[in-house]
Amino acid sequence: MKLDKAARHARKAKYRQEREDARHEAHAAAFLPAWGEPGPAQLRTPGHFWLPKHQDTTATLAGAYPFLAEGGLGADGVFVGSDMFGGASFVYDPWVLYAAGIITAPNIVLAGIVGSGKSSLAKSLYTRSIPFGRRVYVPGDPKGEHTAVAEAVGGKAIRLGHGLATRLNPLDEGYRPSHLTDAEWLAQVTSRRRDLIGALAETVLDRTMTPLEHTAIDVALSSAVASARVPILPMVVERILAPDCVDDPDGRLTEDGRQVGHALRRLVAGDLAGLFDGPSTVRFDPSLPMVSLDLSAVAENSTLISVLMTCSSAWMESALLDPEGGQRWVIYDEAWRLMSHPALLRRMDAQWRLARHYGIANMLIFHKLTDLDNVGDQGTAMRSLASSLLANAETRIIYRQESDQTKGAAETLGLTGTEMKLLPTLSTGQGLWRIKDRSFVVQHQLHPAEMALFDTTARMTQESRGITNEMTSHHSPRHAYLEGEQP
């Protein structure tokens, strides 16, 4: 009897212990005790681990958990500066990224307000690429900023302006691929010339040409080519205003082309006379590391500057159509001038679409992204064309923007709220890089020699420094010491 009673008590105690162990196990699986779990398995329970929310800066959290930094684009490419979030060096090369499949379009859009450092970034990107075998071409430099750079790297700056001996013929044939027959080559050159003359006419007229005006240009261009192997603009204009009797027996063609002829006459006998009204006096040398067309000597209205940039771009682009010409940068500075004219924008869009075939990386530089809104009305074909130009550039670099421009930039590029708020706070040389779906905030770094060469504010700072020195020389004996001499 006593053994049976003792056995029952033992079984009851065992059951109670099992229930207690099960209760503790379930309790431990739900949450950790406030004092933590003792022993070697501390903080390794399969249960939930609740902590209060904590908010801090990325600098602090990077020290607590350093594995959140962006991996970067790798080490192959041109050094740009430092990744402000990751702290590592930031390198970029559109051809390297294209070969790796990171981007599918090598073109770049660079936007930033005056004084944000975008020009220095553009110049350092292309000059640092030259040792890697890349060449640089600037089809139109309205302010002459790239002239000193071209000469410093052993290239050439071609200066255009009234009173100068330099002439460029935008109707030059350019490079001829070896596989084309004479008939195919003539058709290609004629099409390119026709498109150029039509774009120039529409820009000066500020309207779309009529079919009759297109016919007048075609007839005049054919007649000019028949009389000279390489025609010049005055020949075409002359034949538009006064067609041959064989082509215009009843005089109707003369009347149809009268307005477009007088519009184009401005290029050869008006505002831009002496620039594009004769055979080219310079030869495009593709072996040079850099060639720039300096247009700073021409101070005309915005429309004529746009026409000038188009003519100079056409002359250089015809020489760049060589698939074996290697990897090349083509820099479109002050591009807002071209983007405000639909006909000129169409030419640029056609050039960008051929970039991969010719090994070219185009760089479009302007002040603000809302410049794209100046092309046509919302929903029009011209607005769509401006948007496609941006879509063909998978690298977008945005330097500081004014606060009233950030919303438009965010909508255009699909920026996050954090990125949009960041734009007005960027300092000089800091930029938001959007490379396809990835974002980086990069601090551009310059060598002192580059700073001296790329400086676009030298005249302002020299003049202001001279005024300051003149004032301090009358009031402070420390003037000479500040200039590096003993007082």
Short mmCIF file of C-alpha atoms in Angstrom, two decimals, residues 70-466:
data_model
loop_
_atom_site.label_atom_id
_atom_site.label_comp_id
_atom_site.label_asym_id
_atom_site.label_seq_id
_atom_site.Cartn_x
_atom_site.Cartn_y
_atom_site.Cartn_z
CA GLU A 70 26.14 51.28 -51.12
CA GLY A 71 28.59 48.95 -52.79
CA GLY A 72 29.45 51.54 -55.44
CA LEU A 73 30.15 51.07 -59.13
CA GLY A 74 33.41 49.21 -58.74
CA ALA A 75 36.98 50.38 -59.17
CA ASP A 76 37.14 50.54 -62.99
CA GLY A 77 36.72 54.01 -64.39
CA VAL A 78 37.62 57.65 -63.89
CA PHE A 79 38.02 58.92 -60.35
CA VAL A 80 35.38 61.56 -59.55
CA GLY A 81 35.50 62.06 -55.79
CA SER A 82 34.10 60.45 -52.68
CA ASP A 83 30.75 58.86 -51.92
CA MET A 84 29.39 61.03 -49.12
CA PHE A 85 27.35 58.21 -47.59
CA GLY A 86 29.69 55.25 -48.07
CA GLY A 87 32.94 57.20 -47.71
CA ALA A 88 34.62 55.23 -50.51
CA SER A 89 36.12 56.61 -53.70
CA PHE A 90 33.58 57.13 -56.46
CA VAL A 91 34.57 56.30 -60.05
CA TYR A 92 32.52 56.56 -63.22
CA ASP A 93 32.96 55.56 -66.84
CA PRO A 94 29.96 55.21 -69.19
CA TRP A 95 31.75 52.73 -71.46
CA VAL A 96 32.77 50.50 -68.55
CA LEU A 97 29.24 50.55 -67.13
CA TYR A 98 27.78 49.82 -70.55
CA ALA A 99 30.08 46.84 -71.03
CA ALA A 100 29.11 45.54 -67.58
CA GLY A 101 25.40 45.84 -68.40
CA ILE A 102 24.74 48.37 -65.63
CA ILE A 103 23.49 50.96 -68.14
CA THR A 104 22.15 50.55 -71.67
CA ALA A 105 22.61 54.17 -72.81
CA PRO A 106 25.93 56.01 -72.37
CA ASN A 107 24.50 59.54 -72.49
CA ILE A 108 24.61 61.93 -69.53
CA VAL A 109 22.42 64.82 -68.40
CA LEU A 110 24.12 67.31 -66.05
CA ALA A 111 22.08 70.08 -64.43
CA GLY A 112 22.96 72.66 -61.80
CA ILE A 113 22.52 76.34 -61.08
CA VAL A 114 25.30 78.83 -61.75
CA GLY A 115 28.16 78.39 -59.29
CA SER A 116 27.24 74.84 -58.24
CA GLY A 117 30.34 73.28 -59.84
CA LYS A 118 28.77 71.45 -62.78
CA SER A 119 31.22 72.88 -65.35
CA SER A 120 34.21 71.71 -63.31
CA LEU A 121 32.69 68.24 -63.08
CA ALA A 122 32.13 68.04 -66.84
CA LYS A 123 35.69 69.17 -67.59
CA SER A 124 37.28 66.78 -65.10
CA LEU A 125 35.23 63.84 -66.41
CA TYR A 126 36.38 64.26 -69.97
CA THR A 127 39.97 65.35 -69.28
CA ARG A 128 40.55 62.43 -66.90
CA SER A 129 39.25 60.10 -69.65
CA ILE A 130 41.85 61.25 -72.18
CA PRO A 131 44.70 59.10 -70.70
CA PHE A 132 42.43 56.08 -71.24
CA GLY A 133 42.34 56.75 -74.99
CA ARG A 134 39.09 58.70 -75.14
CA ARG A 135 38.76 61.85 -77.25
CA VAL A 136 36.64 64.90 -76.55
CA TYR A 137 34.62 67.09 -78.92
CA VAL A 138 32.69 70.25 -78.04
CA PRO A 139 30.52 71.15 -81.08
CA GLY A 140 29.61 74.56 -79.69
CA ASP A 141 31.06 76.50 -76.75
CA PRO A 142 29.07 79.76 -76.42
CA LYS A 143 31.16 81.10 -73.53
CA GLY A 144 34.58 79.81 -74.55
CA GLU A 145 34.99 77.86 -71.29
CA HIS A 146 36.53 74.81 -72.95
CA THR A 147 39.13 76.63 -75.06
CA ALA A 148 41.85 76.74 -72.36
CA VAL A 149 41.19 73.09 -71.51
CA ALA A 150 41.50 71.98 -75.14
CA GLU A 151 44.82 73.78 -75.52
CA ALA A 152 46.12 72.46 -72.18
CA VAL A 153 45.57 68.80 -73.15
CA GLY A 154 47.18 69.19 -76.56
CA GLY A 155 43.98 69.63 -78.52
CA LYS A 156 42.66 72.48 -80.64
CA ALA A 157 40.09 75.21 -80.16
CA ILE A 158 38.58 76.58 -83.37
CA ARG A 159 37.41 80.15 -82.83
CA LEU A 160 34.48 81.48 -84.81
CA GLY A 161 33.43 85.11 -84.87
CA HIS A 162 32.91 88.20 -86.95
CA GLY A 163 36.16 89.44 -88.43
CA LEU A 164 37.99 86.15 -87.99
CA ALA A 165 39.34 84.18 -90.93
CA THR A 166 37.85 80.86 -89.81
CA ARG A 167 34.99 79.47 -91.89
CA LEU A 168 33.03 76.27 -91.39
CA ASN A 169 30.84 74.71 -94.03
CA PRO A 170 27.98 72.83 -92.31
CA LEU A 171 27.27 71.12 -95.65
CA ASP A 172 30.61 69.28 -95.69
CA GLU A 173 30.27 65.60 -96.56
CA GLY A 174 32.09 64.34 -93.49
CA TYR A 175 33.25 60.77 -92.97
CA ARG A 176 32.28 58.22 -95.61
CA PRO A 177 31.92 54.58 -94.54
CA SER A 178 33.80 52.25 -96.87
CA HIS A 179 30.88 49.88 -97.44
CA LEU A 180 28.55 52.46 -99.02
CA THR A 181 28.14 52.75 -102.76
CA ASP A 182 28.24 56.15 -104.47
CA ALA A 183 24.46 56.22 -104.75
CA GLU A 184 23.96 55.27 -101.09
CA TRP A 185 26.51 57.83 -99.95
CA LEU A 186 24.91 60.60 -102.02
CA ALA A 187 21.47 59.77 -100.61
CA GLN A 188 22.78 59.81 -97.03
CA VAL A 189 24.62 63.11 -97.42
CA THR A 190 21.66 64.73 -99.21
CA SER A 191 19.30 63.65 -96.43
CA ARG A 192 21.61 65.04 -93.75
CA ARG A 193 21.98 68.35 -95.58
CA ARG A 194 18.25 68.62 -96.18
CA ASP A 195 17.47 68.02 -92.51
CA LEU A 196 20.01 70.63 -91.44
CA ILE A 197 18.74 73.35 -93.79
CA GLY A 198 15.15 72.60 -92.81
CA ALA A 199 15.98 72.81 -89.09
CA LEU A 200 17.76 76.13 -89.57
CA ALA A 201 14.88 77.57 -91.59
CA GLU A 202 12.24 76.52 -89.06
CA THR A 203 14.29 77.99 -86.22
CA VAL A 204 14.69 81.38 -87.87
CA LEU A 205 11.07 81.43 -89.11
CA ASP A 206 9.83 80.21 -85.70
CA ARG A 207 7.30 77.96 -87.38
CA THR A 208 7.00 74.67 -89.24
CA MET A 209 7.78 74.80 -92.94
CA THR A 210 5.10 74.11 -95.50
CA PRO A 211 5.39 71.31 -98.10
CA LEU A 212 5.96 73.94 -100.79
CA GLU A 213 8.93 75.34 -98.85
CA HIS A 214 10.36 71.84 -98.44
CA THR A 215 10.18 71.44 -102.21
CA ALA A 216 11.95 74.76 -102.76
CA ILE A 217 14.81 73.63 -100.49
CA ASP A 218 15.07 70.21 -102.18
CA VAL A 219 15.24 71.73 -105.66
CA ALA A 220 17.79 74.35 -104.60
CA LEU A 221 19.98 71.78 -102.82
CA SER A 222 19.96 69.42 -105.82
CA SER A 223 20.92 72.28 -108.13
CA ALA A 224 23.74 73.39 -105.81
CA VAL A 225 25.15 69.84 -105.57
CA ALA A 226 25.03 69.52 -109.36
CA SER A 227 27.14 72.68 -109.77
CA ALA A 228 29.71 71.93 -107.05
CA ARG A 229 30.91 68.72 -105.44
CA VAL A 230 30.72 70.29 -101.98
CA PRO A 231 28.06 73.03 -101.94
CA ILE A 232 28.03 75.97 -99.56
CA LEU A 233 25.08 77.74 -97.99
CA PRO A 234 25.18 80.82 -100.29
CA MET A 235 24.64 78.51 -103.29
CA VAL A 236 21.54 77.01 -101.72
CA VAL A 237 20.13 80.40 -100.66
CA GLU A 238 20.73 81.86 -104.11
CA ARG A 239 18.88 79.01 -105.78
CA ILE A 240 15.97 79.27 -103.37
CA LEU A 241 15.52 82.98 -104.05
CA ALA A 242 16.22 82.71 -107.78
CA PRO A 243 15.65 79.15 -109.09
CA ASP A 244 16.83 78.11 -112.50
CA CYS A 245 14.29 78.67 -115.25
CA VAL A 246 14.26 74.96 -115.99
CA ASP A 247 13.18 74.21 -112.42
CA ASP A 248 10.77 77.14 -112.18
CA PRO A 249 9.25 77.90 -115.60
CA ASP A 250 6.19 79.74 -114.24
CA GLY A 251 7.80 81.49 -111.22
CA ARG A 252 5.68 79.69 -108.63
CA LEU A 253 8.68 77.99 -107.02
CA THR A 254 10.27 81.41 -106.46
CA GLU A 255 7.17 82.60 -104.63
CA ASP A 256 6.89 79.38 -102.61
CA GLY A 257 10.48 79.66 -101.31
CA ARG A 258 10.62 83.41 -100.81
CA GLN A 259 10.15 83.46 -97.02
CA VAL A 260 12.41 80.51 -96.28
CA GLY A 261 15.05 81.93 -98.64
CA HIS A 262 15.13 85.28 -96.86
CA ALA A 263 15.23 83.52 -93.50
CA LEU A 264 18.31 81.52 -94.52
CA ARG A 265 19.89 84.61 -96.06
CA ARG A 266 20.61 85.84 -92.53
CA LEU A 267 23.19 83.08 -92.27
CA VAL A 268 25.19 84.23 -95.28
CA ALA A 269 24.53 87.97 -95.67
CA GLY A 270 23.07 89.05 -92.36
CA ASP A 271 23.72 88.49 -88.68
CA LEU A 272 26.01 85.48 -89.14
CA ALA A 273 27.75 86.51 -92.35
CA GLY A 274 31.37 85.42 -92.53
CA LEU A 275 30.99 82.29 -90.42
CA PHE A 276 29.30 79.67 -92.61
CA ASP A 277 29.22 81.30 -96.05
CA GLY A 278 32.26 79.62 -97.62
CA PRO A 279 34.32 76.44 -97.77
CA SER A 280 35.79 75.24 -94.49
CA THR A 281 39.16 76.86 -93.78
CA VAL A 282 40.07 74.33 -91.07
CA ARG A 283 40.25 70.57 -91.19
CA PHE A 284 38.80 68.29 -88.57
CA ASP A 285 41.67 66.28 -87.11
CA PRO A 286 40.30 63.14 -85.41
CA SER A 287 43.72 62.27 -84.00
CA LEU A 288 43.72 65.22 -81.58
CA PRO A 289 42.70 64.44 -77.99
CA MET A 290 40.21 67.32 -77.97
CA VAL A 291 38.57 69.69 -80.46
CA SER A 292 36.35 72.57 -79.37
CA LEU A 293 34.43 75.16 -81.39
CA ASP A 294 34.68 78.47 -79.53
CA LEU A 295 31.66 80.69 -80.25
CA SER A 296 32.31 83.27 -77.53
CA ALA A 297 33.21 85.99 -80.04
CA VAL A 298 29.63 86.02 -81.37
CA ALA A 299 27.31 88.07 -79.18
CA GLU A 300 23.90 87.91 -80.78
CA ASN A 301 20.36 87.16 -79.67
CA SER A 302 19.33 83.78 -78.36
CA THR A 303 17.85 82.52 -81.64
CA LEU A 304 20.98 83.27 -83.66
CA ILE A 305 23.21 81.70 -81.03
CA SER A 306 21.07 78.55 -81.34
CA VAL A 307 21.44 78.63 -85.12
CA LEU A 308 25.17 79.14 -84.75
CA MET A 309 25.49 76.17 -82.40
CA THR A 310 23.49 74.02 -84.83
CA CYS A 311 25.69 74.91 -87.82
CA SER A 312 28.88 74.27 -85.89
CA SER A 313 27.48 71.02 -84.45
CA ALA A 314 26.52 69.83 -87.93
CA TRP A 315 30.05 70.42 -89.23
CA MET A 316 31.61 68.44 -86.38
CA GLU A 317 28.96 65.69 -86.24
CA SER A 318 29.47 64.90 -89.93
CA ALA A 319 33.11 64.20 -89.13
CA LEU A 320 32.25 62.00 -86.16
CA LEU A 321 30.20 59.42 -88.07
CA ASP A 322 33.02 56.91 -88.01
CA PRO A 323 32.26 53.67 -86.12
CA GLU A 324 36.00 53.01 -85.97
CA GLY A 325 36.78 56.38 -84.42
CA GLY A 326 37.04 54.98 -80.90
CA GLN A 327 35.24 56.05 -77.76
CA ARG A 328 34.47 59.76 -77.72
CA TRP A 329 32.84 62.39 -75.55
CA VAL A 330 30.57 64.95 -77.25
CA ILE A 331 29.78 67.87 -74.95
CA TYR A 332 26.70 70.02 -75.52
CA ASP A 333 27.20 73.02 -73.24
CA GLU A 334 24.44 75.61 -72.72
CA ALA A 335 22.09 73.04 -74.25
CA TRP A 336 18.98 74.94 -73.18
CA ARG A 337 19.55 77.16 -76.23
CA LEU A 338 18.99 74.19 -78.55
CA MET A 339 16.21 72.63 -76.50
CA SER A 340 14.01 75.73 -76.81
CA HIS A 341 13.70 75.19 -80.58
CA PRO A 342 11.79 72.04 -81.66
CA ALA A 343 13.58 71.67 -85.01
CA LEU A 344 16.99 71.75 -83.37
CA LEU A 345 15.84 69.39 -80.64
CA ARG A 346 14.85 66.84 -83.27
CA ARG A 347 18.39 66.91 -84.69
CA MET A 348 19.89 66.39 -81.25
CA ASP A 349 17.52 63.50 -80.51
CA ALA A 350 18.58 61.79 -83.75
CA GLN A 351 22.25 62.17 -82.84
CA TRP A 352 21.69 60.72 -79.36
CA ARG A 353 19.96 57.65 -80.71
CA LEU A 354 23.05 56.81 -82.78
CA ALA A 355 25.46 57.25 -79.87
CA ARG A 356 25.99 53.56 -79.12
CA HIS A 357 26.65 52.69 -82.76
CA TYR A 358 29.45 55.24 -83.04
CA GLY A 359 30.93 54.71 -79.56
CA ILE A 360 29.90 58.20 -78.43
CA ALA A 361 28.86 59.36 -74.97
CA ASN A 362 26.91 62.61 -75.21
CA MET A 363 26.81 65.01 -72.28
CA LEU A 364 23.99 67.55 -72.10
CA ILE A 365 24.68 70.47 -69.73
CA PHE A 366 22.08 72.98 -68.63
CA HIS A 367 20.99 74.90 -65.57
CA LYS A 368 17.72 73.33 -64.47
CA LEU A 369 15.63 70.34 -65.43
CA THR A 370 12.57 72.52 -65.99
CA ASP A 371 14.25 73.73 -69.20
CA LEU A 372 12.68 70.63 -70.73
CA ASP A 373 9.28 72.20 -70.09
CA ASN A 374 10.07 75.02 -72.52
CA VAL A 375 9.61 72.68 -75.48
CA GLY A 376 5.99 72.62 -76.59
CA ASP A 377 2.86 72.27 -74.48
CA GLN A 378 2.05 69.40 -72.18
CA GLY A 379 1.09 66.31 -74.19
CA THR A 380 2.48 67.56 -77.50
CA ALA A 381 4.94 65.69 -79.68
CA MET A 382 7.68 68.17 -78.84
CA ARG A 383 7.27 67.63 -75.11
CA SER A 384 7.44 63.89 -75.69
CA LEU A 385 10.61 64.41 -77.70
CA ALA A 386 12.19 66.33 -74.83
CA SER A 387 11.23 63.53 -72.46
CA SER A 388 12.72 60.90 -74.76
CA LEU A 389 15.97 62.85 -74.81
CA LEU A 390 16.10 62.50 -71.04
CA ALA A 391 15.09 58.84 -71.24
CA ASN A 392 18.08 58.15 -73.50
CA ALA A 393 20.39 59.36 -70.74
CA GLU A 394 20.51 56.79 -67.95
CA THR A 395 23.03 58.86 -66.00
CA ARG A 396 21.50 62.01 -64.50
CA ILE A 397 23.67 64.25 -62.35
CA ILE A 398 21.84 66.97 -60.44
CA TYR A 399 23.78 69.67 -58.69
CA ARG A 400 22.22 72.30 -56.46
CA GLN A 401 18.75 73.45 -57.53
CA GLU A 402 16.68 76.32 -56.22
CA SER A 403 13.86 75.39 -53.87
CA ASP A 404 11.17 76.30 -56.39
CA GLN A 405 12.74 73.93 -58.94
CA THR A 406 12.97 70.81 -56.80
CA LYS A 407 9.40 69.64 -57.31
CA GLY A 408 9.74 69.75 -61.09
CA ALA A 409 13.09 67.94 -60.90
CA ALA A 410 11.59 65.25 -58.66
CA GLU A 411 8.68 64.67 -61.05
CA THR A 412 10.96 64.56 -64.09
CA LEU A 413 13.45 62.11 -62.60
CA GLY A 414 11.23 60.21 -60.18
CA LEU A 415 13.18 61.32 -57.11
CA THR A 416 12.20 60.28 -53.61
CA GLY A 417 11.10 62.83 -51.03
CA THR A 418 14.48 62.63 -49.32
CA GLU A 419 16.35 63.22 -52.58
CA MET A 420 14.11 66.16 -53.45
CA LYS A 421 14.78 67.83 -50.10
CA LEU A 422 18.50 67.24 -50.56
CA LEU A 423 18.90 69.26 -53.79
CA PRO A 424 18.71 72.81 -52.36
CA THR A 425 21.16 71.92 -49.57
CA LEU A 426 23.99 70.63 -51.77
CA SER A 427 27.22 72.57 -51.49
CA THR A 428 29.54 73.47 -54.35
CA GLY A 429 30.90 70.33 -55.96
CA GLN A 430 28.28 68.05 -54.41
CA GLY A 431 25.81 66.29 -56.65
CA LEU A 432 23.09 63.67 -56.68
CA TRP A 433 23.99 60.96 -59.20
CA ARG A 434 21.09 58.88 -60.53
CA ILE A 435 22.53 55.97 -62.52
CA LYS A 436 19.57 53.99 -63.75
CA ASP A 437 17.83 52.91 -60.51
CA ARG A 438 20.72 53.65 -58.14
CA SER A 439 21.47 56.89 -56.32
CA PHE A 440 24.72 58.35 -54.99
CA VAL A 441 25.63 61.64 -53.35
CA VAL A 442 29.15 62.45 -54.48
CA GLN A 443 31.62 65.13 -53.45
CA HIS A 444 33.66 66.07 -56.52
CA GLN A 445 37.40 66.42 -55.85
CA LEU A 446 39.78 68.55 -57.92
CA HIS A 447 43.55 68.79 -58.11
CA PRO A 448 44.87 72.36 -57.59
CA ALA A 449 46.04 72.40 -61.22
CA GLU A 450 42.54 71.44 -62.34
CA MET A 451 41.01 74.14 -60.18
CA ALA A 452 43.20 76.77 -61.85
CA LEU A 453 42.39 75.46 -65.33
CA PHE A 454 38.65 74.90 -64.85
CA ASP A 455 37.91 78.12 -62.94
CA THR A 456 35.04 79.99 -64.59
CA THR A 457 34.97 82.81 -62.06
CA ALA A 458 38.53 84.05 -62.49
CA ARG A 459 37.57 87.43 -63.92
CA MET A 460 35.06 88.11 -61.18
CA THR A 461 37.39 87.04 -58.39
CA GLN A 462 40.39 88.86 -59.84
CA GLU A 463 38.48 92.09 -60.23
CA SER A 464 36.91 91.87 -56.78
CA ARG A 465 40.28 90.93 -55.30
CA GLY A 466 41.81 93.98 -56.94
#
